[in-house]
């Protein structure tokens, strides 16, 4: 995601012009010039080398906190928040968004407010907090519609419309999705042809979204048309923005749907290589692509490769689960804080209004009393609603903490016991997965304890050689025992035993 790409160059063009037109500058002015130079350079690396971009933006923060005004600090914090969002570091992204939002400049500048909402929407969407993401995107549209003459806001309005299109596509409301995407296309047409970020990045992204919707509608000709249309525009981009992986993945989905598995596999592998080449941290896309590659290798009867990518799928999923716990906790904290600020804001507005009424209508006590009662009633209702939402959020936070304990402690403990061939391994395994033992014995009551222990190792995704090493047996012995267990449990030879066990012992 490159929300700030090019946009800030446009916003600060006047600033640069004024600064560099001065012939004699103080030391502080020169240091402030350096802040903008660092941000400009950071912007140039955004999307192609996010770590370098982050390094430069952090330097700008240090300098802005030393000599900068509220504007320099707010802008530097926004740059870092945006880059951290691109890197999937949503917890830290929220911290810098809050820093930027607390600056006086952000409180009065609608462009900063829109960018903050855009980055928040991306963070919430990636953390699967859909309602919060929708709220922020609708906030972007509201600010844009309230300022129709502000040309620079059109960019964010179009981006928000595309994201809403993606959102409704994901939940299956395809006609809603197309409606938002068509609105975005009309907005993009208002930009001049030389606006390269729009022409060679945003519009291809729009066509990618349309292709996804038409694929879900099973309109494959339209899917292929929009994918090709977007890809051809993307290839013309002189800046070579590293977004090809999304198109490769979508081409893979297209050929997968057409059951052209060889072409689908080729594009999925291209997508993975592209993400690795440009260090793109699109974990959700990578996980789904690993799963699809594994499925295709299964269809093509290449079991070893199938297991390799299935293992990658599980490892990335596990990693994402752990990361999301921390990120969700920060997001929940951020939401709670915003809700508390809403309550405080409501109280402050009510108090100000009441005092104004007292001054203006001091002689009309009866009328004042009626107005006060109405406002007080609304205030209590609003606070009640907000506190109810806060209770739900706190409950989700507790669930997230419990998930973290399970993922970080219990799972690691079981793996350690398994690797040590510890006599308490299977006992501890049954405590964590209580249905495992019973469900397998329901299928075959004659299973021995040693066989159940082996099945537990398989359930944990250990390969035959690893199990042999842990249990001091030969790999061939483990393979033979696995073969006998397939017969005892009637597991089809085409099914991966680990996957089968997980489907049976949910």
Tab-separated table of C-alpha atoms in Angstrom:
chain	number	residue	atom	x	y	z
A	1	UNK	CA	0.000	0.000	0.000
A	2	UNK	CA	1.417	3.370	-0.984
A	3	UNK	CA	-1.113	5.905	0.274
A	4	UNK	CA	1.421	8.726	0.468
A	5	UNK	CA	3.240	7.953	-2.792
A	6	UNK	CA	3.523	11.148	-4.863
A	7	UNK	CA	0.684	12.817	-2.987
A	8	UNK	CA	2.978	14.552	-0.506
A	9	UNK	CA	5.197	15.782	-3.308
A	10	UNK	CA	2.124	17.566	-4.626
A	11	UNK	CA	1.063	18.901	-1.206
A	12	UNK	CA	4.529	20.198	-0.336
A	13	UNK	CA	5.335	21.630	-3.762
A	14	UNK	CA	4.428	25.121	-2.601
A	15	UNK	CA	6.415	24.629	0.593
A	16	UNK	CA	9.488	23.564	-1.365
A	17	UNK	CA	9.106	26.516	-3.724
A	18	UNK	CA	8.917	29.005	-0.867
A	19	UNK	CA	11.819	27.450	0.992
A	20	UNK	CA	14.223	27.191	-1.917
A	21	UNK	CA	13.400	30.650	-3.215
A	22	UNK	CA	15.024	32.195	-0.158
A	23	UNK	CA	18.621	33.199	-0.670
A	24	UNK	CA	19.623	33.600	2.974
A	25	UNK	CA	18.470	31.037	5.532
A	26	UNK	CA	18.979	30.506	9.222
A	27	UNK	CA	20.374	27.228	10.564
A	28	UNK	CA	16.885	26.177	11.729
A	29	UNK	CA	15.417	26.840	8.277
A	30	UNK	CA	18.152	24.726	6.698
A	31	UNK	CA	17.389	21.879	9.105
A	32	UNK	CA	13.688	22.144	8.243
A	33	UNK	CA	14.605	21.968	4.557
A	34	UNK	CA	16.463	18.758	5.414
A	35	UNK	CA	13.287	17.282	6.948
A	36	UNK	CA	11.401	17.694	3.662
A	37	UNK	CA	14.364	16.424	1.672
A	38	UNK	CA	14.448	13.248	3.808
A	39	UNK	CA	10.696	12.765	3.391
A	40	UNK	CA	10.986	13.277	-0.365
A	41	UNK	CA	13.755	10.671	-0.542
A	42	UNK	CA	11.752	8.326	1.711
A	43	UNK	CA	8.773	8.735	-0.615
A	44	UNK	CA	10.965	7.645	-3.526
A	45	UNK	CA	11.767	4.320	-1.822
A	46	UNK	CA	8.188	3.715	-0.641
A	47	UNK	CA	6.988	0.450	-2.153
A	48	UNK	CA	10.310	-0.604	-3.653
A	49	UNK	CA	12.480	-0.651	-0.511
A	50	UNK	CA	10.276	-0.024	2.504
A	51	UNK	CA	13.077	-0.582	5.034
A	52	UNK	CA	15.185	2.152	3.417
A	53	UNK	CA	12.092	4.355	3.229
A	54	UNK	CA	11.473	3.758	6.956
A	55	UNK	CA	15.083	4.591	7.834
A	56	UNK	CA	14.877	7.968	6.065
A	57	UNK	CA	11.465	8.803	7.540
A	58	UNK	CA	12.765	8.015	11.050
A	59	UNK	CA	15.631	10.470	10.468
A	60	UNK	CA	13.033	13.060	9.486
A	61	UNK	CA	11.172	12.392	12.754
A	62	UNK	CA	14.305	12.914	14.856
A	63	UNK	CA	15.018	16.205	13.084
A	64	UNK	CA	11.388	17.383	13.218
A	65	UNK	CA	11.213	16.714	16.966
A	66	UNK	CA	14.356	18.821	17.340
A	67	UNK	CA	13.575	21.857	15.133
A	68	UNK	CA	10.296	21.207	13.341
A	69	UNK	CA	6.888	22.795	13.715
A	70	UNK	CA	3.722	20.813	14.359
A	71	UNK	CA	3.371	20.411	10.596
A	72	UNK	CA	6.785	18.739	10.147
A	73	UNK	CA	6.228	16.436	13.114
A	74	UNK	CA	2.700	15.440	12.057
A	75	UNK	CA	3.879	14.749	8.508
A	76	UNK	CA	6.930	12.721	9.567
A	77	UNK	CA	4.789	10.595	11.886
A	78	UNK	CA	2.339	9.979	9.015
A	79	UNK	CA	5.108	8.820	6.697
A	80	UNK	CA	6.338	6.303	9.261
A	81	UNK	CA	2.783	5.093	10.045
A	82	UNK	CA	2.173	4.512	6.338
A	83	UNK	CA	5.426	2.571	5.823
A	84	UNK	CA	4.813	0.437	8.920
A	85	UNK	CA	1.355	-0.361	7.567
A	86	UNK	CA	2.956	-1.468	4.277
A	87	UNK	CA	5.316	-3.728	6.258
A	88	UNK	CA	2.417	-5.306	8.173
A	89	UNK	CA	3.549	-3.749	11.476
A	90	UNK	CA	0.076	-2.495	12.341
A	91	UNK	CA	0.669	-2.169	16.090
A	92	UNK	CA	3.490	0.343	15.592
A	93	UNK	CA	1.570	1.992	12.751
A	94	UNK	CA	-1.262	2.822	15.185
A	95	UNK	CA	1.254	4.359	17.613
A	96	UNK	CA	2.551	6.799	14.970
A	97	UNK	CA	-0.966	7.535	13.708
A	98	UNK	CA	-1.860	8.567	17.241
A	99	UNK	CA	1.254	10.751	17.464
A	100	UNK	CA	0.329	12.485	14.202
A	101	UNK	CA	-3.309	12.855	15.216
A	102	UNK	CA	-2.291	14.529	18.498
A	103	UNK	CA	-0.394	17.286	16.659
A	104	UNK	CA	-2.298	20.573	16.331
A	105	UNK	CA	-1.610	20.662	12.597
A	106	UNK	CA	-3.399	17.339	11.994
A	107	UNK	CA	-6.406	18.489	14.003
A	108	UNK	CA	-6.998	21.393	11.624
A	109	UNK	CA	-5.751	20.036	8.269
A	110	UNK	CA	-8.311	17.950	6.354
A	111	UNK	CA	-5.621	16.320	4.185
A	112	UNK	CA	-3.899	14.868	7.231
A	113	UNK	CA	-7.254	13.756	8.633
A	114	UNK	CA	-8.066	11.929	5.393
A	115	UNK	CA	-4.651	10.239	5.228
A	116	UNK	CA	-4.912	9.131	8.872
A	117	UNK	CA	-8.309	7.590	8.135
A	118	UNK	CA	-6.970	5.895	4.975
A	119	UNK	CA	-4.074	4.266	6.837
A	120	UNK	CA	-6.361	3.258	9.725
A	121	UNK	CA	-8.752	1.661	7.229
A	122	UNK	CA	-5.898	-0.393	5.768
A	123	UNK	CA	-4.748	-1.511	9.234
A	124	UNK	CA	-8.242	-2.499	10.359
A	125	UNK	CA	-8.935	-4.317	7.078
A	126	UNK	CA	-5.741	-6.376	7.379
A	127	UNK	CA	-6.640	-7.237	10.996
A	128	UNK	CA	-10.125	-8.323	9.864
A	129	UNK	CA	-11.805	-5.567	11.898
A	130	UNK	CA	-14.238	-4.925	9.073
A	131	UNK	CA	-16.694	-2.545	10.747
A	132	UNK	CA	-13.894	-0.221	11.881
A	133	UNK	CA	-12.367	-0.284	8.382
A	134	UNK	CA	-15.734	0.628	6.837
A	135	UNK	CA	-16.189	3.454	9.332
A	136	UNK	CA	-12.824	5.003	8.386
A	137	UNK	CA	-13.443	4.635	4.633
A	138	UNK	CA	-16.853	6.279	4.959
A	139	UNK	CA	-15.125	9.045	6.916
A	140	UNK	CA	-12.790	9.621	3.949
A	141	UNK	CA	-15.794	9.873	1.606
A	142	UNK	CA	-17.575	12.273	3.965
A	143	UNK	CA	-14.626	14.685	4.181
A	144	UNK	CA	-14.148	14.521	0.388
A	145	UNK	CA	-17.839	15.210	-0.281
A	146	UNK	CA	-17.831	18.114	2.185
A	147	UNK	CA	-14.929	19.687	0.276
A	148	UNK	CA	-15.845	19.093	-3.390
A	149	UNK	CA	-13.573	21.884	-4.681
A	150	UNK	CA	-10.454	20.389	-3.112
A	151	UNK	CA	-8.911	18.539	-6.048
A	152	UNK	CA	-6.274	16.740	-3.956
A	153	UNK	CA	-8.978	14.935	-1.946
A	154	UNK	CA	-10.276	13.217	-5.091
A	155	UNK	CA	-7.321	10.828	-4.992
A	156	UNK	CA	-8.261	9.565	-1.523
A	157	UNK	CA	-11.949	9.443	-2.408
A	158	UNK	CA	-11.206	7.186	-5.399
A	159	UNK	CA	-8.927	4.980	-3.263
A	160	UNK	CA	-11.642	4.636	-0.618
A	161	UNK	CA	-14.209	3.663	-3.273
A	162	UNK	CA	-11.866	0.951	-4.628
A	163	UNK	CA	-11.291	-0.411	-1.112
A	164	UNK	CA	-15.038	-0.482	-0.502
A	165	UNK	CA	-15.326	-2.402	-3.782
A	166	UNK	CA	-12.789	-4.973	-2.515
A	167	UNK	CA	-14.632	-5.206	0.815
A	168	UNK	CA	-18.053	-5.943	-0.673
A	169	UNK	CA	-16.491	-8.398	-3.108
A	170	UNK	CA	-14.990	-10.342	-0.192
A	171	UNK	CA	-18.350	-10.675	1.588
A	172	UNK	CA	-20.122	-11.711	-1.636
A	173	UNK	CA	-22.087	-8.508	-2.345
A	174	UNK	CA	-20.815	-8.357	-5.913
A	175	UNK	CA	-23.292	-5.815	-7.304
A	176	UNK	CA	-22.484	-3.430	-4.433
A	177	UNK	CA	-18.820	-3.987	-5.197
A	178	UNK	CA	-19.188	-3.124	-8.891
A	179	UNK	CA	-21.169	-0.027	-7.957
A	180	UNK	CA	-18.322	1.359	-5.849
A	181	UNK	CA	-15.693	0.391	-8.435
A	182	UNK	CA	-17.624	2.144	-11.224
A	183	UNK	CA	-17.859	5.279	-9.058
A	184	UNK	CA	-14.092	5.119	-8.488
A	185	UNK	CA	-13.494	4.856	-12.233
A	186	UNK	CA	-15.512	8.043	-12.815
A	187	UNK	CA	-13.431	9.881	-10.204
A	188	UNK	CA	-10.143	8.681	-11.729
A	189	UNK	CA	-11.221	10.040	-15.120
A	190	UNK	CA	-11.050	13.541	-13.628
A	191	UNK	CA	-7.274	13.224	-13.264
A	192	UNK	CA	-5.002	14.359	-16.103
A	193	UNK	CA	-3.339	11.640	-18.188
A	194	UNK	CA	0.122	12.660	-16.946
A	195	UNK	CA	-0.802	11.812	-13.344
A	196	UNK	CA	1.353	8.654	-13.419
A	197	UNK	CA	0.443	7.280	-9.980
A	198	UNK	CA	-3.223	7.289	-10.964
A	199	UNK	CA	-2.663	6.087	-14.534
A	200	UNK	CA	-0.138	3.339	-13.822
A	201	UNK	CA	-0.919	2.264	-10.264
A	202	UNK	CA	-4.400	3.184	-9.032
A	203	UNK	CA	-6.315	2.413	-12.237
A	204	UNK	CA	-4.594	-0.991	-12.660
A	205	UNK	CA	-5.560	-1.707	-9.050
A	206	UNK	CA	-9.152	-0.776	-9.925
A	207	UNK	CA	-9.152	-3.145	-12.913
A	208	UNK	CA	-7.678	-5.863	-10.714
A	209	UNK	CA	-10.638	-5.446	-8.351
A	210	UNK	CA	-13.091	-5.600	-11.253
A	211	UNK	CA	-11.433	-8.770	-12.535
A	212	UNK	CA	-11.866	-10.345	-9.093
A	213	UNK	CA	-15.577	-9.458	-8.998
A	214	UNK	CA	-16.241	-10.860	-12.475
A	215	UNK	CA	-14.375	-14.069	-11.600
A	216	UNK	CA	-16.689	-14.518	-8.618
A	217	UNK	CA	-19.591	-13.894	-10.970
A	218	UNK	CA	-18.098	-16.659	-13.194
A	219	UNK	CA	-17.823	-14.185	-16.083
A	220	UNK	CA	-14.366	-15.340	-17.137
A	221	UNK	CA	-14.199	-13.332	-20.382
A	222	UNK	CA	-14.723	-10.088	-18.453
A	223	UNK	CA	-12.218	-11.248	-15.828
A	224	UNK	CA	-9.508	-11.819	-18.446
A	225	UNK	CA	-10.328	-8.500	-20.159
A	226	UNK	CA	-9.854	-6.403	-17.005
A	227	UNK	CA	-6.774	-8.318	-15.858
A	228	UNK	CA	-5.100	-7.733	-19.235
A	229	UNK	CA	-6.199	-4.106	-19.313
A	230	UNK	CA	-4.735	-3.412	-15.876
A	231	UNK	CA	-1.569	-5.424	-16.472
A	232	UNK	CA	-0.787	-3.578	-19.723
A	233	UNK	CA	-1.074	-0.237	-17.900
A	234	UNK	CA	1.111	-1.500	-15.059
A	235	UNK	CA	3.866	-2.568	-17.474
A	236	UNK	CA	4.029	0.986	-18.870
A	237	UNK	CA	4.860	2.391	-15.467
A	238	UNK	CA	8.386	3.816	-15.636
A	239	UNK	CA	8.768	3.663	-11.851
A	240	UNK	CA	8.279	-0.119	-11.930
A	241	UNK	CA	6.101	-0.180	-8.833
A	242	UNK	CA	6.289	-3.735	-7.425
A	243	UNK	CA	2.619	-4.612	-7.727
A	244	UNK	CA	2.927	-7.348	-10.336
A	245	UNK	CA	2.489	-10.051	-7.687
A	246	UNK	CA	-1.195	-9.142	-7.254
A	247	UNK	CA	-1.821	-9.528	-10.978
A	248	UNK	CA	0.129	-12.789	-11.145
A	249	UNK	CA	-1.959	-14.108	-8.262
A	250	UNK	CA	-5.196	-13.033	-9.990
A	251	UNK	CA	-4.091	-14.648	-13.259
A	252	UNK	CA	-3.448	-17.765	-11.198
A	253	UNK	CA	-7.001	-17.592	-9.812
A	254	UNK	CA	-8.349	-17.156	-13.343
A	255	UNK	CA	-6.556	-20.227	-14.728
A	256	UNK	CA	-7.377	-22.211	-11.569
A	257	UNK	CA	-11.048	-21.471	-12.192
A	258	UNK	CA	-10.590	-22.589	-15.825
A	259	UNK	CA	-8.917	-25.809	-14.545
A	260	UNK	CA	-5.789	-24.940	-16.517
A	261	UNK	CA	-3.617	-26.014	-13.598
A	262	UNK	CA	-0.227	-25.698	-15.298
A	263	UNK	CA	-0.792	-22.035	-16.191
A	264	UNK	CA	-2.319	-21.383	-12.765
A	265	UNK	CA	0.738	-22.891	-11.079
A	266	UNK	CA	3.109	-20.806	-13.218
A	267	UNK	CA	1.413	-17.539	-12.235
A	268	UNK	CA	1.134	-18.443	-8.543
A	269	UNK	CA	4.863	-19.216	-8.424
A	270	UNK	CA	5.573	-15.921	-10.237
A	271	UNK	CA	3.548	-14.103	-7.588
A	272	UNK	CA	5.612	-15.667	-4.766
A	273	UNK	CA	8.891	-14.842	-6.533
A	274	UNK	CA	7.764	-11.243	-7.076
A	275	UNK	CA	6.900	-10.806	-3.392
A	276	UNK	CA	10.256	-12.280	-2.332
A	277	UNK	CA	12.151	-10.167	-4.880
A	278	UNK	CA	10.702	-6.885	-3.629
A	279	UNK	CA	10.390	-7.953	0.052
A	280	UNK	CA	6.632	-7.414	-0.086
A	281	UNK	CA	4.967	-8.275	3.216
A	282	UNK	CA	1.557	-9.240	1.798
A	283	UNK	CA	1.154	-12.177	4.204
A	284	UNK	CA	-2.535	-12.816	3.468
A	285	UNK	CA	-1.856	-13.115	-0.254
A	286	UNK	CA	1.183	-15.326	0.316
A	287	UNK	CA	-0.726	-17.725	2.596
A	288	UNK	CA	-3.575	-18.124	0.107
A	289	UNK	CA	-1.120	-18.596	-2.765
A	290	UNK	CA	0.790	-21.302	-0.854
A	291	UNK	CA	-2.516	-23.125	-0.257
A	292	UNK	CA	-3.478	-22.931	-3.947
A	293	UNK	CA	-0.030	-24.135	-5.063
A	294	UNK	CA	-0.278	-27.090	-2.671
A	295	UNK	CA	-3.751	-27.951	-4.021
A	296	UNK	CA	-2.537	-27.843	-7.614
A	297	UNK	CA	0.455	-30.086	-6.872
A	298	UNK	CA	-2.034	-32.493	-5.262
A	299	UNK	CA	-4.165	-32.446	-8.407
A	300	UNK	CA	-1.015	-33.010	-10.515
A	301	UNK	CA	-0.042	-35.969	-8.255
A	302	UNK	CA	3.216	-34.332	-7.123
A	303	UNK	CA	2.869	-35.258	-3.459
A	304	UNK	CA	6.295	-34.085	-2.256
A	305	UNK	CA	5.834	-30.577	-3.638
A	306	UNK	CA	2.293	-30.579	-2.323
A	307	UNK	CA	3.574	-31.277	1.206
A	308	UNK	CA	6.317	-28.625	0.888
A	309	UNK	CA	3.834	-25.854	0.079
A	310	UNK	CA	1.280	-27.158	2.552
A	311	UNK	CA	3.967	-26.898	5.224
A	312	UNK	CA	4.740	-23.322	4.114
A	313	UNK	CA	1.032	-22.553	4.287
A	314	UNK	CA	0.764	-23.806	7.892
A	315	UNK	CA	3.956	-22.039	9.004
A	316	UNK	CA	2.882	-18.683	7.533
A	317	UNK	CA	-0.627	-19.106	8.969
A	318	UNK	CA	0.786	-19.816	12.427
A	319	UNK	CA	3.094	-16.803	12.166
A	320	UNK	CA	0.217	-14.568	11.049
A	321	UNK	CA	-1.930	-15.788	13.937
A	322	UNK	CA	0.734	-14.821	16.496
A	323	UNK	CA	1.393	-11.430	14.867
A	324	UNK	CA	-2.305	-10.636	14.629
A	325	UNK	CA	-2.785	-11.221	18.356
A	326	UNK	CA	-0.379	-8.376	19.167
A	327	UNK	CA	-1.687	-6.167	16.366
A	328	UNK	CA	-5.327	-6.719	17.324
A	329	UNK	CA	-4.563	-5.883	20.939
A	330	UNK	CA	-3.119	-2.528	19.884
A	331	UNK	CA	-6.021	-1.919	17.500
A	332	UNK	CA	-8.506	-2.676	20.279
A	333	UNK	CA	-6.630	-0.316	22.632
A	334	UNK	CA	-6.789	2.333	19.921
A	335	UNK	CA	-10.552	1.813	19.434
A	336	UNK	CA	-11.187	1.972	23.196
A	337	UNK	CA	-9.219	5.204	23.458
A	338	UNK	CA	-11.174	6.719	20.559
A	339	UNK	CA	-14.467	5.720	22.187
A	340	UNK	CA	-13.379	7.315	25.471
A	341	UNK	CA	-12.448	10.476	23.575
A	342	UNK	CA	-15.913	10.415	21.981
A	343	UNK	CA	-17.499	10.288	25.442
A	344	UNK	CA	-15.283	13.138	26.638
A	345	UNK	CA	-16.081	15.140	23.511
A	346	UNK	CA	-19.817	14.630	23.989
A	347	UNK	CA	-19.550	15.827	27.589
A	348	UNK	CA	-17.504	18.881	26.604
A	349	UNK	CA	-19.905	19.849	23.816
A	350	UNK	CA	-22.886	19.392	26.117
A	351	UNK	CA	-21.336	21.563	28.838
A	352	UNK	CA	-20.476	24.350	26.385
A	353	UNK	CA	-23.949	24.251	24.881
A	354	UNK	CA	-25.621	24.365	28.289
A	355	UNK	CA	-23.644	27.401	29.416
A	356	UNK	CA	-24.453	29.166	26.152
A	357	UNK	CA	-28.143	28.498	26.661
A	358	UNK	CA	-27.965	29.791	30.252
A	359	UNK	CA	-26.347	33.066	29.139
A	360	UNK	CA	-28.713	33.610	26.187
A	361	UNK	CA	-31.938	32.420	27.825
A	362	UNK	CA	-31.360	33.396	31.438
A	363	UNK	CA	-34.887	34.797	31.627
A	364	UNK	CA	-36.495	31.706	30.098
A	365	UNK	CA	-35.874	29.088	32.779
A	366	UNK	CA	-38.750	26.904	31.755
A	367	UNK	CA	-37.578	26.679	28.140
A	368	UNK	CA	-34.004	26.096	29.280
A	369	UNK	CA	-35.134	23.218	31.520
A	370	UNK	CA	-36.916	21.495	28.629
A	371	UNK	CA	-33.860	21.839	26.351
A	372	UNK	CA	-31.512	20.653	29.088
A	373	UNK	CA	-33.607	17.534	29.759
A	374	UNK	CA	-33.565	16.617	26.065
A	375	UNK	CA	-29.814	17.068	25.761
A	376	UNK	CA	-29.162	15.150	28.976
A	377	UNK	CA	-31.292	12.257	27.736
A	378	UNK	CA	-29.439	12.119	24.419
A	379	UNK	CA	-26.112	12.311	26.221
A	380	UNK	CA	-26.926	9.380	28.507
A	381	UNK	CA	-28.119	7.328	25.555
A	382	UNK	CA	-24.942	8.078	23.577
A	383	UNK	CA	-22.718	7.240	26.558
A	384	UNK	CA	-24.669	4.017	27.155
A	385	UNK	CA	-24.171	2.935	23.538
A	386	UNK	CA	-20.461	3.775	23.607
A	387	UNK	CA	-19.916	1.992	26.929
A	388	UNK	CA	-21.712	-1.071	25.559
A	389	UNK	CA	-19.374	-1.102	22.551
A	390	UNK	CA	-16.413	-0.632	24.880
A	391	UNK	CA	-17.452	-3.714	26.898
A	392	UNK	CA	-17.550	-5.784	23.696
A	393	UNK	CA	-14.115	-4.496	22.686
A	394	UNK	CA	-12.658	-5.346	26.126
A	395	UNK	CA	-14.094	-8.860	25.812
A	396	UNK	CA	-12.399	-9.248	22.405
A	397	UNK	CA	-9.148	-8.032	23.938
A	398	UNK	CA	-9.368	-10.738	26.622
A	399	UNK	CA	-10.010	-13.370	23.942
A	400	UNK	CA	-6.985	-12.130	22.056
A	401	UNK	CA	-4.831	-12.463	25.184
A	402	UNK	CA	-6.051	-16.026	25.742
A	403	UNK	CA	-5.281	-16.885	22.117
A	404	UNK	CA	-1.783	-15.471	22.526
A	405	UNK	CA	-1.145	-17.638	25.617
A	406	UNK	CA	-2.270	-20.722	23.753
A	407	UNK	CA	-0.258	-20.000	20.652
A	408	UNK	CA	2.927	-18.833	22.396
A	409	UNK	CA	3.102	-21.216	25.366
A	410	UNK	CA	1.029	-24.383	24.951
A	411	UNK	CA	1.911	-25.131	21.327
A	412	UNK	CA	5.654	-24.553	21.934
A	413	UNK	CA	5.489	-26.806	25.003
A	414	UNK	CA	3.895	-29.673	23.033
A	415	UNK	CA	6.454	-29.354	20.241
A	416	UNK	CA	9.305	-29.480	22.774
A	417	UNK	CA	7.890	-32.592	24.481
A	418	UNK	CA	7.474	-34.248	21.074
A	419	UNK	CA	11.046	-33.510	20.002
A	420	UNK	CA	12.402	-34.856	23.301
A	421	UNK	CA	10.237	-38.021	23.012
A	422	UNK	CA	9.145	-37.174	26.540
A	423	UNK	CA	6.929	-39.785	28.277
A	424	UNK	CA	4.428	-37.016	29.138
A	425	UNK	CA	4.129	-35.896	25.498
A	426	UNK	CA	0.919	-37.751	24.635
A	427	UNK	CA	-0.726	-36.957	27.996
A	428	UNK	CA	-0.111	-33.220	27.486
A	429	UNK	CA	-1.206	-33.505	23.851
A	430	UNK	CA	-4.572	-34.975	24.940
A	431	UNK	CA	-5.101	-32.100	27.381
A	432	UNK	CA	-4.705	-29.556	24.580
A	433	UNK	CA	-6.573	-31.600	21.953
A	434	UNK	CA	-9.136	-33.504	24.075
A	435	UNK	CA	-11.192	-34.787	21.103
A	436	UNK	CA	-8.225	-36.386	19.337
A	437	UNK	CA	-8.096	-39.679	21.272
A	438	UNK	CA	-11.834	-40.346	21.329
A	439	UNK	CA	-12.581	-39.545	17.697
A	440	UNK	CA	-9.822	-41.841	16.408
A	441	UNK	CA	-10.946	-44.691	18.685
A	442	UNK	CA	-14.490	-44.186	17.369
A	443	UNK	CA	-13.129	-44.976	13.910
A	444	UNK	CA	-10.990	-47.918	15.081
A	445	UNK	CA	-11.241	-49.000	18.756
A	446	UNK	CA	-8.280	-51.379	18.296
A	447	UNK	CA	-5.703	-48.620	17.914
A	448	UNK	CA	-2.720	-49.047	20.277
A	449	UNK	CA	-1.304	-46.217	22.371
A	450	UNK	CA	1.932	-46.270	20.360
A	451	UNK	CA	-0.115	-45.802	17.182
A	452	UNK	CA	-2.015	-42.895	18.705
A	453	UNK	CA	1.295	-41.278	19.694
A	454	UNK	CA	2.530	-41.591	16.098
A	455	UNK	CA	-0.724	-40.063	14.858
A	456	UNK	CA	-0.169	-37.156	17.274
A	457	UNK	CA	3.266	-36.523	15.717
A	458	UNK	CA	1.677	-36.564	12.258
A	459	UNK	CA	-1.066	-34.167	13.432
A	460	UNK	CA	1.698	-31.711	14.445
A	461	UNK	CA	3.051	-31.757	10.847
A	462	UNK	CA	6.275	-33.631	11.648
A	463	UNK	CA	7.693	-35.537	8.672
A	464	UNK	CA	8.705	-39.205	8.809
A	465	UNK	CA	12.432	-38.471	9.108
A	466	UNK	CA	11.834	-36.054	11.999
A	467	UNK	CA	9.633	-38.580	13.832
A	468	UNK	CA	12.273	-41.255	13.301
A	469	UNK	CA	14.949	-38.978	14.785
A	470	UNK	CA	12.810	-38.083	17.806
A	471	UNK	CA	11.721	-41.675	18.558
A	472	UNK	CA	15.046	-43.361	17.688
A	473	UNK	CA	13.558	-45.470	14.918
A	474	UNK	CA	14.412	-45.806	11.258
A	475	UNK	CA	12.524	-43.701	8.690
A	476	UNK	CA	11.435	-46.917	6.941
A	477	UNK	CA	9.857	-48.190	10.174
A	478	UNK	CA	7.904	-44.948	10.522
A	479	UNK	CA	6.790	-45.125	6.862
A	480	UNK	CA	5.589	-48.743	7.331
A	481	UNK	CA	3.648	-47.814	10.479
A	482	UNK	CA	2.055	-44.856	8.699
A	483	UNK	CA	1.058	-47.188	5.845
A	484	UNK	CA	-0.609	-49.609	8.309
A	485	UNK	CA	-2.398	-46.722	10.023
A	486	UNK	CA	-3.808	-45.549	6.671
A	487	UNK	CA	-5.401	-49.011	6.336
A	488	UNK	CA	-6.684	-49.089	9.907
A	489	UNK	CA	-8.286	-45.651	9.581
A	490	UNK	CA	-9.303	-46.015	5.911
A	491	UNK	CA	-7.398	-42.859	4.919
A	492	UNK	CA	-7.371	-42.470	1.100
A	493	UNK	CA	-3.863	-42.597	-0.369
A	494	UNK	CA	-4.494	-39.299	-2.137
A	495	UNK	CA	-5.108	-37.481	1.182
A	496	UNK	CA	-2.364	-35.927	3.295
A	497	UNK	CA	-2.521	-37.666	6.693
A	498	UNK	CA	-1.936	-34.455	8.667
A	499	UNK	CA	-4.724	-32.627	6.840
A	500	UNK	CA	-7.043	-35.644	7.207
A	501	UNK	CA	-6.394	-35.827	10.948
A	502	UNK	CA	-7.125	-32.119	11.360
A	503	UNK	CA	-10.412	-32.486	9.468
A	504	UNK	CA	-11.474	-35.425	11.668
A	505	UNK	CA	-10.207	-34.083	14.993
A	506	UNK	CA	-11.337	-30.468	14.865
